[in-house]
Amino acid sequence: MHNNFFEEFSFLCKQEGFKEIGFSDAYVQTDALEKYKNWLNKGMNAEMEWMERNLESRLDIRKMFPWAKSYAIVLLPYFHNKTIGNKYSRYALLKDYHFV
């Protein structure tokens, strides 16, 4: 793929609210594979049992998409509806309307 594609794709993703975009060649990184398996064996996935299913396909995208040469990874933050610290009225967090 051409660099222009990656740049345009990245631009479009950022417009849609994705905070980070990364690209990787479609190959198995054996060190990552072993780390992931060890992580699962330690039970680090807790109740997320889906992470153990279809392990080979999950770790090698070419098993599901044999024609794949690369893939994109995107980061999309989500809102945590948790109160941290003291509670403030919404107006106290905005610009002072006297000075706008």
Short mmCIF file of C-alpha atoms in Angstrom, two decimals:
data_model
loop_
_atom_site.label_atom_id
_atom_site.label_comp_id
_atom_site.label_asym_id
_atom_site.label_seq_id
_atom_site.Cartn_x
_atom_site.Cartn_y
_atom_site.Cartn_z
CA MET A 1 0.00 0.00 0.00
CA HIS A 2 1.12 3.52 -0.62
CA ASN A 3 2.00 6.02 2.08
CA ASN A 4 -0.79 8.26 0.80
CA PHE A 5 -3.33 5.59 1.74
CA PHE A 6 -1.97 5.36 5.29
CA GLU A 7 -1.92 9.14 5.65
CA GLU A 8 -5.47 9.52 4.32
CA PHE A 9 -6.75 6.63 6.45
CA SER A 10 -5.09 8.13 9.54
CA PHE A 11 -6.59 11.53 8.78
CA LEU A 12 -10.09 10.08 8.37
CA CYS A 13 -9.76 8.05 11.59
CA LYS A 14 -8.73 11.14 13.56
CA GLN A 15 -11.71 13.02 12.11
CA GLU A 16 -13.95 10.24 13.46
CA GLY A 17 -12.49 10.58 16.95
CA PHE A 18 -9.87 7.83 17.01
CA LYS A 19 -6.94 9.04 19.11
CA GLU A 20 -4.21 6.76 17.79
CA ILE A 21 -3.80 4.77 14.60
CA GLY A 22 -1.12 2.17 13.97
CA PHE A 23 -0.31 -0.21 11.16
CA SER A 24 1.45 -3.56 11.14
CA ASP A 25 2.47 -6.12 8.58
CA ALA A 26 0.38 -9.29 8.74
CA TYR A 27 2.81 -11.76 10.24
CA VAL A 28 3.07 -13.61 13.51
CA GLN A 29 5.47 -12.11 16.01
CA THR A 30 6.63 -15.22 17.82
CA ASP A 31 7.75 -13.31 20.94
CA ALA A 32 4.32 -11.65 21.20
CA LEU A 33 2.66 -15.03 20.65
CA GLU A 34 4.53 -16.58 23.58
CA LYS A 35 3.87 -13.57 25.82
CA TYR A 36 0.16 -13.71 25.03
CA LYS A 37 -0.05 -17.44 25.73
CA ASN A 38 1.80 -16.99 29.04
CA TRP A 39 -0.52 -14.11 29.93
CA LEU A 40 -3.54 -16.33 29.29
CA ASN A 41 -2.01 -19.24 31.22
CA LYS A 42 -1.64 -16.96 34.25
CA GLY A 43 -5.36 -16.18 34.06
CA MET A 44 -4.76 -12.50 33.40
CA ASN A 45 -7.81 -12.37 31.14
CA ALA A 46 -10.00 -12.94 34.23
CA GLU A 47 -13.56 -13.64 33.05
CA MET A 48 -12.87 -12.59 29.47
CA GLU A 49 -12.97 -16.16 28.20
CA TRP A 50 -13.47 -15.00 24.63
CA MET A 51 -9.76 -14.13 24.58
CA GLU A 52 -8.96 -17.85 24.72
CA ARG A 53 -11.23 -18.85 21.84
CA ASN A 54 -9.92 -19.11 18.29
CA LEU A 55 -6.43 -18.46 19.57
CA GLU A 56 -4.64 -19.34 16.33
CA SER A 57 -6.89 -17.05 14.29
CA ARG A 58 -6.60 -14.29 16.87
CA LEU A 59 -2.81 -14.41 16.78
CA ASP A 60 -2.39 -14.76 13.02
CA ILE A 61 -4.76 -12.58 11.01
CA ARG A 62 -3.83 -14.51 7.86
CA LYS A 63 -5.71 -17.56 9.19
CA MET A 64 -8.97 -15.65 8.82
CA PHE A 65 -7.92 -13.37 5.97
CA PRO A 66 -5.25 -15.15 3.91
CA TRP A 67 -5.04 -12.24 1.49
CA ALA A 68 -4.16 -9.72 4.26
CA LYS A 69 -0.79 -8.04 3.96
CA SER A 70 -1.21 -5.50 6.76
CA TYR A 71 -3.76 -4.30 9.27
CA ALA A 72 -4.72 -1.17 11.18
CA ILE A 73 -5.09 -0.81 14.93
CA VAL A 74 -7.10 2.13 16.26
CA LEU A 75 -7.57 3.55 19.75
CA LEU A 76 -10.95 4.98 20.65
CA PRO A 77 -11.32 6.26 24.20
CA TYR A 78 -14.62 5.87 25.91
CA PHE A 79 -16.23 7.89 28.64
CA HIS A 80 -15.92 6.60 32.16
CA ASN A 81 -18.91 7.73 34.13
CA LYS A 82 -16.99 7.73 37.38
CA THR A 83 -16.67 10.62 39.79
CA ILE A 84 -13.13 11.22 40.89
CA GLY A 85 -12.51 13.34 43.94
CA ASN A 86 -14.92 16.09 44.91
CA LYS A 87 -18.16 16.76 43.09
CA TYR A 88 -18.44 20.12 41.36
CA SER A 89 -21.38 21.75 39.69
CA ARG A 90 -21.14 21.73 35.93
CA TYR A 91 -21.09 25.54 35.73
CA ALA A 92 -17.99 25.63 37.92
CA LEU A 93 -16.07 23.65 35.28
CA LEU A 94 -16.89 26.03 32.43
CA LYS A 95 -15.51 29.46 31.57
CA ASP A 96 -16.81 32.21 33.78
CA TYR A 97 -19.66 33.74 31.79
CA HIS A 98 -18.72 37.17 33.18
CA PHE A 99 -15.53 37.09 31.12
CA VAL A 100 -16.77 35.47 27.89
#
